[in-house]
PDB file of C-alpha atoms in Angstrom:
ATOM      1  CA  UNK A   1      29.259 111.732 -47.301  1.00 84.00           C
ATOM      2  CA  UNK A   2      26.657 110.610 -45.075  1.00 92.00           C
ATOM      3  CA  UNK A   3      24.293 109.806 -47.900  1.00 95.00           C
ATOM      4  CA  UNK A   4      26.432 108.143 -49.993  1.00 96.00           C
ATOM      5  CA  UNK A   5      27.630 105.702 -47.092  1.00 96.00           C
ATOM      6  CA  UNK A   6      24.158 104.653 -46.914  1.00 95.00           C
ATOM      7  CA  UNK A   7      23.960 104.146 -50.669  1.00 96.00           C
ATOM      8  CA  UNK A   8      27.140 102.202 -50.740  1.00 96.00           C
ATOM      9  CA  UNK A   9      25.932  99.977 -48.051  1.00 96.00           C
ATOM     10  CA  UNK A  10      22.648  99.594 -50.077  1.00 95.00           C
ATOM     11  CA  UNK A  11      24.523  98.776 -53.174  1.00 94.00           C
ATOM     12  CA  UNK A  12      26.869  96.186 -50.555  1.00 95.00           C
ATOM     13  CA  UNK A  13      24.053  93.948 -49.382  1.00 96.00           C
ATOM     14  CA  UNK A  14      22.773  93.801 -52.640  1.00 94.00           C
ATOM     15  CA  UNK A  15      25.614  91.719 -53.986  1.00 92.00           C
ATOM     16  CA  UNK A  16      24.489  88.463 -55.367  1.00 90.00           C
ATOM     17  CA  UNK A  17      25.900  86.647 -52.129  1.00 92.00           C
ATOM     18  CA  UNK A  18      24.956  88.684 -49.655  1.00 93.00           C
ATOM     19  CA  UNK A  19      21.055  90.200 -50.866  1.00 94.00           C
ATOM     20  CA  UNK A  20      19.841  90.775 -47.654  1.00 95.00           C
ATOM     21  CA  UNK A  21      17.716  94.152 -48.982  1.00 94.00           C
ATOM     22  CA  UNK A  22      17.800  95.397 -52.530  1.00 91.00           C
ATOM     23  CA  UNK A  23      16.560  98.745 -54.909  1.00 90.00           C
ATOM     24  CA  UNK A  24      12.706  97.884 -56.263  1.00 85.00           C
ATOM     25  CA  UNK A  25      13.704  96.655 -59.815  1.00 78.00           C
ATOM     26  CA  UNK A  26      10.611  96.919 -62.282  1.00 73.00           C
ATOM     27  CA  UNK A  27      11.192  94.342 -64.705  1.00 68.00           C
ATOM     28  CA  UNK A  28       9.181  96.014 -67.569  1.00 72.00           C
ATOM     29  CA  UNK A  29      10.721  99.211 -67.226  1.00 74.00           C
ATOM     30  CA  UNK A  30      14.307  98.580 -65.883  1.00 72.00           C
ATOM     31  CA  UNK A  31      16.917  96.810 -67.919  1.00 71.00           C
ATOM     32  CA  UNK A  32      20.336  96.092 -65.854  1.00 68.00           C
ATOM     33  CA  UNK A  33      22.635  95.196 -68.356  1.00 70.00           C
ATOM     34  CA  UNK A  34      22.972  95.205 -72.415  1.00 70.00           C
ATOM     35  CA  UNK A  35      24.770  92.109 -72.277  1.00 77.00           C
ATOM     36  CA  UNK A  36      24.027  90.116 -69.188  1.00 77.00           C
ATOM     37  CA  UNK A  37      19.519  89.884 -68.665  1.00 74.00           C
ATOM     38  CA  UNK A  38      20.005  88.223 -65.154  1.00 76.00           C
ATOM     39  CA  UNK A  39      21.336  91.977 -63.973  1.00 74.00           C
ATOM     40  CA  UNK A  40      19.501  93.861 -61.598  1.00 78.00           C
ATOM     41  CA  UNK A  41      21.633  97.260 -60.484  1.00 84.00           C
ATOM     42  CA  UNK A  42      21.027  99.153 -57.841  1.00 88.00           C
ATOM     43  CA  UNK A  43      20.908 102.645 -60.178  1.00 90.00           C
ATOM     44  CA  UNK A  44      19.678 104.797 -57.682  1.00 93.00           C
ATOM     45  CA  UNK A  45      21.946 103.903 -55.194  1.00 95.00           C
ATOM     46  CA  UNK A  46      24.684 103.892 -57.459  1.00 94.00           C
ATOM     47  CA  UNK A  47      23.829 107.648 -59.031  1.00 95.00           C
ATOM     48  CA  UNK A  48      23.831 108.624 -55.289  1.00 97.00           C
ATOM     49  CA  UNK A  49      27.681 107.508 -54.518  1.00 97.00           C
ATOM     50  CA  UNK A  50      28.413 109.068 -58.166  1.00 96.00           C
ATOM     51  CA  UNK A  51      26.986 112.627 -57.766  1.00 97.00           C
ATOM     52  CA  UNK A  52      28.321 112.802 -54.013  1.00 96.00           C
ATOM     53  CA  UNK A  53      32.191 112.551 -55.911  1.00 96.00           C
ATOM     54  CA  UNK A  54      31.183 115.695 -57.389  1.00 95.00           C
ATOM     55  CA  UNK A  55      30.051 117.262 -54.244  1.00 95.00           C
ATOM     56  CA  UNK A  56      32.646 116.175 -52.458  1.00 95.00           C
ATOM     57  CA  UNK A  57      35.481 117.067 -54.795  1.00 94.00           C
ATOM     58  CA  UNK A  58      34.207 120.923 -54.340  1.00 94.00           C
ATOM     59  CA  UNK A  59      36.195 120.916 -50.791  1.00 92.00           C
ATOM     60  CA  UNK A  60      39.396 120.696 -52.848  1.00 92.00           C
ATOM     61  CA  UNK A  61      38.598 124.053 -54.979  1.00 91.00           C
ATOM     62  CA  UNK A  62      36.913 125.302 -51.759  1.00 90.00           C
ATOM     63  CA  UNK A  63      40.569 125.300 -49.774  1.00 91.00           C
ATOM     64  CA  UNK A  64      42.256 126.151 -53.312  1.00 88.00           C
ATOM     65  CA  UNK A  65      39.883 129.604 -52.628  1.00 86.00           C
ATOM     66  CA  UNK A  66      41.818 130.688 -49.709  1.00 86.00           C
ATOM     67  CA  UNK A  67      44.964 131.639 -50.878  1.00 87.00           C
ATOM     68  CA  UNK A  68      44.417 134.798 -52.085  1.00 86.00           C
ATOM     69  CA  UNK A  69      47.195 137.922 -53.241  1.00 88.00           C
ATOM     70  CA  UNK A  70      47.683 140.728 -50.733  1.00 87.00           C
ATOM     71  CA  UNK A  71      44.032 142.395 -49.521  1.00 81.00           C
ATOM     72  CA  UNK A  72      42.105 139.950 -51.694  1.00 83.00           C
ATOM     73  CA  UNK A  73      42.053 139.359 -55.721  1.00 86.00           C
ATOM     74  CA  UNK A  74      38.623 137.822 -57.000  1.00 86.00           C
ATOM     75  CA  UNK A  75      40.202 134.952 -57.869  1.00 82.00           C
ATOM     76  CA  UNK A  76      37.765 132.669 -55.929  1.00 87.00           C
ATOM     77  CA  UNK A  77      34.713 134.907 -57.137  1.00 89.00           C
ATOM     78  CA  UNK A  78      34.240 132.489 -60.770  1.00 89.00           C
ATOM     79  CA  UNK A  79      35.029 129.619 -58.685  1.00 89.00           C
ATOM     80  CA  UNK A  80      32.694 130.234 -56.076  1.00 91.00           C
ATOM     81  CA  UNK A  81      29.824 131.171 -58.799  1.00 93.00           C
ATOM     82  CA  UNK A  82      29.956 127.833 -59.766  1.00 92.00           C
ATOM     83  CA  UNK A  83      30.856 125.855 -56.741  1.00 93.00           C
ATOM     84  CA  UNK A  84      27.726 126.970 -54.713  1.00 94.00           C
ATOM     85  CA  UNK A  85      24.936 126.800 -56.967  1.00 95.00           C
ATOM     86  CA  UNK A  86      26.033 123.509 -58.312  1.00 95.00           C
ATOM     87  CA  UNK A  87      26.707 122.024 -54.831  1.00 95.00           C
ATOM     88  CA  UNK A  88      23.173 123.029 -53.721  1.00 96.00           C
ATOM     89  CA  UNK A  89      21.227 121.677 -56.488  1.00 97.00           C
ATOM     90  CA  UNK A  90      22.841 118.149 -56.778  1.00 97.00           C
ATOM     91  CA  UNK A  91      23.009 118.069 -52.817  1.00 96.00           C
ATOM     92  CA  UNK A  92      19.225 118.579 -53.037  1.00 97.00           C
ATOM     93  CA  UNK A  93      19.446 115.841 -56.096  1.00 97.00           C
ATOM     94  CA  UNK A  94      20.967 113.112 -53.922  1.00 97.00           C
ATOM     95  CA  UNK A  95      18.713 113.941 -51.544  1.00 96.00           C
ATOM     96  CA  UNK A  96      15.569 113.024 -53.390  1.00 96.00           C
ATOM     97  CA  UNK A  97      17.299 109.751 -54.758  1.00 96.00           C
ATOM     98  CA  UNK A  98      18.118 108.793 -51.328  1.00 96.00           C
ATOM     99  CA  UNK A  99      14.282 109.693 -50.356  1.00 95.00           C
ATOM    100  CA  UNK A 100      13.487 107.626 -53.088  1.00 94.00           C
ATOM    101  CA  UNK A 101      15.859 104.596 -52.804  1.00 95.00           C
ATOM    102  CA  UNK A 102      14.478 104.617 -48.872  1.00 94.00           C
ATOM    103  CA  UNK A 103      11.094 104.568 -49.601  1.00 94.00           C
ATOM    104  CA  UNK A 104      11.189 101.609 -51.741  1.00 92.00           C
ATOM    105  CA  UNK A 105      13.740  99.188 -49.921  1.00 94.00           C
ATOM    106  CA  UNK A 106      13.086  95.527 -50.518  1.00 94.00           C
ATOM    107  CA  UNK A 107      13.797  93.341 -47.401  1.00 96.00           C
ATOM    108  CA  UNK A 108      14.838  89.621 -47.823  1.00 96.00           C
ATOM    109  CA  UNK A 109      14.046  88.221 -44.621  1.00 95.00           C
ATOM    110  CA  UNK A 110      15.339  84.358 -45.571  1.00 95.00           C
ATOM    111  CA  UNK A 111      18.442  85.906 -46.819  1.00 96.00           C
ATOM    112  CA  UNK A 112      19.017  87.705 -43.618  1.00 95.00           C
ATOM    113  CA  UNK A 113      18.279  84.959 -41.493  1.00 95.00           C
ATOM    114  CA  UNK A 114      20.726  82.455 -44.020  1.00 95.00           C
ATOM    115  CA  UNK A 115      23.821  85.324 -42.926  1.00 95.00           C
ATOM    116  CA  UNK A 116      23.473  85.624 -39.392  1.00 93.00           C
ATOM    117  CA  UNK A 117      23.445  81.346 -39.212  1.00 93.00           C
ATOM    118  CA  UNK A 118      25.817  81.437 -41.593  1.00 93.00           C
ATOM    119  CA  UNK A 119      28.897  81.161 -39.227  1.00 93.00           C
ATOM    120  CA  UNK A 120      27.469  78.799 -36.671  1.00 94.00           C
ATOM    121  CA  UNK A 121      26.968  81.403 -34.222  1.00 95.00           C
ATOM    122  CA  UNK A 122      30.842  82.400 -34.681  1.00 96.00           C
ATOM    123  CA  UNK A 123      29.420  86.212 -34.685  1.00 95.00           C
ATOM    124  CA  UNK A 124      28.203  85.961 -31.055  1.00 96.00           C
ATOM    125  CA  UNK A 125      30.937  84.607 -29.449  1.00 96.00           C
ATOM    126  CA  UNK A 126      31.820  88.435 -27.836  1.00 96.00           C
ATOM    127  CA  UNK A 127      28.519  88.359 -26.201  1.00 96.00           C
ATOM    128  CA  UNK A 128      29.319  84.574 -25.664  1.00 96.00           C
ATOM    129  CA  UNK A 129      32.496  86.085 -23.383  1.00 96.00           C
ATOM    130  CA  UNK A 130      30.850  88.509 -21.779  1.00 95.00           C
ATOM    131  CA  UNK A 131      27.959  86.393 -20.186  1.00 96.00           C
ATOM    132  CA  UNK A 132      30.605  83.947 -19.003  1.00 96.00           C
ATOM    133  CA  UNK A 133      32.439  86.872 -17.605  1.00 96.00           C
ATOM    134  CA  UNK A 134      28.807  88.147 -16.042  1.00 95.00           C
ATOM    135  CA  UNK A 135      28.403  84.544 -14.915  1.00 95.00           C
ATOM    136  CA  UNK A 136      31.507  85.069 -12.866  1.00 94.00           C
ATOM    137  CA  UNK A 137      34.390  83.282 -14.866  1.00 93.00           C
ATOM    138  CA  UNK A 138      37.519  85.638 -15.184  1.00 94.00           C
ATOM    139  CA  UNK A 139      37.341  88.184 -18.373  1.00 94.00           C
ATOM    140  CA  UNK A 140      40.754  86.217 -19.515  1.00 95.00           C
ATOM    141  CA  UNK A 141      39.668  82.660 -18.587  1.00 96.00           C
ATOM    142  CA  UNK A 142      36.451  83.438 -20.514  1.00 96.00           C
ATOM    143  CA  UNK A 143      38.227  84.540 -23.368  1.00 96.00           C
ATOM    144  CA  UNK A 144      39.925  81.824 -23.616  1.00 96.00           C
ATOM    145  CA  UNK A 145      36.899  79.567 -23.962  1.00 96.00           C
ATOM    146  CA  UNK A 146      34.936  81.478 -26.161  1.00 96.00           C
ATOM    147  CA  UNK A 147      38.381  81.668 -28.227  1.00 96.00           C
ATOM    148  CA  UNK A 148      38.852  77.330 -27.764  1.00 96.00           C
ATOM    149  CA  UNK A 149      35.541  77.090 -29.020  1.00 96.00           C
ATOM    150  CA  UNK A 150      35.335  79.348 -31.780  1.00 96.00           C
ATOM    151  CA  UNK A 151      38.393  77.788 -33.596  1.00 97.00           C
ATOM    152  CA  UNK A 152      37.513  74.775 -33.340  1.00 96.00           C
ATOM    153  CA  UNK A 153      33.648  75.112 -34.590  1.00 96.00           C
ATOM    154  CA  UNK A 154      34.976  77.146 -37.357  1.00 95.00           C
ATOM    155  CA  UNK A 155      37.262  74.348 -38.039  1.00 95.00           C
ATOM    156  CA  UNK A 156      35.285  71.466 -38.251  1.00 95.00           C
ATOM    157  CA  UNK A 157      32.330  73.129 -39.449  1.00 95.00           C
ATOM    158  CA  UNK A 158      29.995  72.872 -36.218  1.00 96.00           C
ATOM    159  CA  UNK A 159      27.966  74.753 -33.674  1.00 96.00           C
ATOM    160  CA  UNK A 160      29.405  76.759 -31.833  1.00 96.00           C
ATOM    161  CA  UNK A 161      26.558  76.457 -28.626  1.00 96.00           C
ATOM    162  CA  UNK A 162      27.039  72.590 -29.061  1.00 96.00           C
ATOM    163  CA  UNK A 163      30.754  73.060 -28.467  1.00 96.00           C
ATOM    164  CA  UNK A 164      29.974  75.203 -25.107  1.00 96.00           C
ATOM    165  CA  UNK A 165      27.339  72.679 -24.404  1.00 95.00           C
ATOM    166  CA  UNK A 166      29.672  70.134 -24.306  1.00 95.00           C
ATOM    167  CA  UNK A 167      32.890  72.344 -22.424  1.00 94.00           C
ATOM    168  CA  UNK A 168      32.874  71.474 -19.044  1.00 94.00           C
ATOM    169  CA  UNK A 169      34.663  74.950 -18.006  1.00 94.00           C
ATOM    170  CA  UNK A 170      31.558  76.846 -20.158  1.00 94.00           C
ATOM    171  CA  UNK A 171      28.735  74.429 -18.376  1.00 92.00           C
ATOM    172  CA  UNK A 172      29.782  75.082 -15.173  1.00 93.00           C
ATOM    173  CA  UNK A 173      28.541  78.603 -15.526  1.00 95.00           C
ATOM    174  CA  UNK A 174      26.025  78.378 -18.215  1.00 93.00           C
ATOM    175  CA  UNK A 175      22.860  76.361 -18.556  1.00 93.00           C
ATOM    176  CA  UNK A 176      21.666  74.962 -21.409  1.00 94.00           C
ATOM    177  CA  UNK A 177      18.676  77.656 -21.662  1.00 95.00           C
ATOM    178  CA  UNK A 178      21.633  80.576 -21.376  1.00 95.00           C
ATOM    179  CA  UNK A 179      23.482  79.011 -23.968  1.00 95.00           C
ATOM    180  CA  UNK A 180      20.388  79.195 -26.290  1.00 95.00           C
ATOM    181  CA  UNK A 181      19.651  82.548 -25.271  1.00 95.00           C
ATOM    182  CA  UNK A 182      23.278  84.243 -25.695  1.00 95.00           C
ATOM    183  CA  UNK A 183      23.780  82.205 -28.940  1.00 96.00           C
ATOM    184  CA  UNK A 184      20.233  84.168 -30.418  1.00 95.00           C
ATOM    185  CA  UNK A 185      21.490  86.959 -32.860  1.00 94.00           C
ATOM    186  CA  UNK A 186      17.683  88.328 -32.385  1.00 92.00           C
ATOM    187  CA  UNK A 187      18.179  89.564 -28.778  1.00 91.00           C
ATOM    188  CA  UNK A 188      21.921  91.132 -29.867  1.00 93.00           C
ATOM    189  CA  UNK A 189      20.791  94.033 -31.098  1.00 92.00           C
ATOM    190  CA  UNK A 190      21.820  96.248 -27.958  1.00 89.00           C
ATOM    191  CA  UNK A 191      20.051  99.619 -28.107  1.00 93.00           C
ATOM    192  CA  UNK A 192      19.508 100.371 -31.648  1.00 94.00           C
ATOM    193  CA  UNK A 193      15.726 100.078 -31.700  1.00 93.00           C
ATOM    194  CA  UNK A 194      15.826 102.821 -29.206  1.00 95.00           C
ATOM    195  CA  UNK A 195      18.144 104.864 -30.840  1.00 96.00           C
ATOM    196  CA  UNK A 196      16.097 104.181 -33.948  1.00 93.00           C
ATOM    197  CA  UNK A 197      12.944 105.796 -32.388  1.00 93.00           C
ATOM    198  CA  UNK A 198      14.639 108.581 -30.919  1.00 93.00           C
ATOM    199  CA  UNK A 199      16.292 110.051 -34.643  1.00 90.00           C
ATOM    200  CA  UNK A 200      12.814 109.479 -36.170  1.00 89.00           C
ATOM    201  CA  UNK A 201      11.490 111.746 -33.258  1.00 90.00           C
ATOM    202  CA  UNK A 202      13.947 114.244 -33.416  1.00 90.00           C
ATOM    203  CA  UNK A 203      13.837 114.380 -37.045  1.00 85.00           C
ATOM    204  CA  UNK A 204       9.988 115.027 -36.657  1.00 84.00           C
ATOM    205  CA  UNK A 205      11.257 118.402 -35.486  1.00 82.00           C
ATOM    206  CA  UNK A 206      13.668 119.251 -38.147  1.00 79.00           C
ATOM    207  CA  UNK A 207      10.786 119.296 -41.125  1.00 67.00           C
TER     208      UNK A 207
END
């Protein structure tokens, strides 16, 4: 499950709209389509979410095992002869793909940085809230504000740190260089470098 999530989040941000990272596609090699040239799939990522539904679908004959007649028939025994081995081998399968698809990742940094403006900083209003509510404004009056704001930037298609900027509620706890700071997606990131670092170091163990 946990492998195909990560495939299907691949194959998510891959979407023409979106393409923030992407499978390497070799051009000479790789055709996407039959009918359409401009295709690029994501295959790998794609077999990945297709071979888990196999995998997965062996929990169903797995609890279909455990009804068995009085001491115990062999009724699982052909079931389980196939169920194992299989689930083993394409486990280890969509393991290697996944290896594979995370070894050659391609990262579209423009694209990225196109999403997180694409809102006008609508996505950081939470943090927006809480640093008034740090500031000292009431959780509910800051709420409130972030809330005024957000509507109306969304509305009329404008910033939303220009509309805090301007709110005299916002600027009486916020100056302009905390508005630029809390309105930065790049220092939003909490603690996920850190808990980055830590898995690969565990992991170093597991191998």
């Amino acid at each position: 499950t946990t492998l195909s999530k990560i495939a299907l989040e691949v194959r998510n941000l891959q979407r023409t709209e979106i393409q923030e990272l992407g499978e390497f596609f070799d051009p000479e090699k790789q055709v996407g389509s039959s009918t359409m040239p401009h295709k690029m799939n994501p295959i790998t990522a794609e077999r990945i979410c297709g071979v888990a539904r196999i995998v997965k679908s062996y929990v169903n004959a797995a609890m279909e095992n455990n009804p068995l007649w009085h001491e115990r028939d062999l009724t699982n025994s052909s079931c389980e002869r196939i169920m194992f081995p299989e689930a083993c081998i394409l486990t280890d399968y969509i393991l290697n793909l996944t290896i594979k698809l995370m070894n050659n990742l391609i990262f579209y940094d423009e694209n990225i940085e196109r999403n997180l403006n694409f809102t006008n900083g609508l996505i950081m209003a939470e943090r927006l809230m809480a640093e008034l509510t740090r500031a000292g404004m009431g959780k509910q009056t800051a709420y409130g504000v972030a809330r005024k704001n957000a509507i109306k930037a969304n509305k009329e298609k404008l910033l939303l740190a220009d509309l805090i900027l301007e709110d005299p509620d916002a600027s009486q706890f916020l100056t302009k260089e905390d508005v630029e700071r809390i309105m930065d997606p790049h220092t939003y990131i909490g603690s996920a470098p850190i808990i980055v670092d830590e898995i690969i170091e565990s992991s170093k163990d597991w191998f």
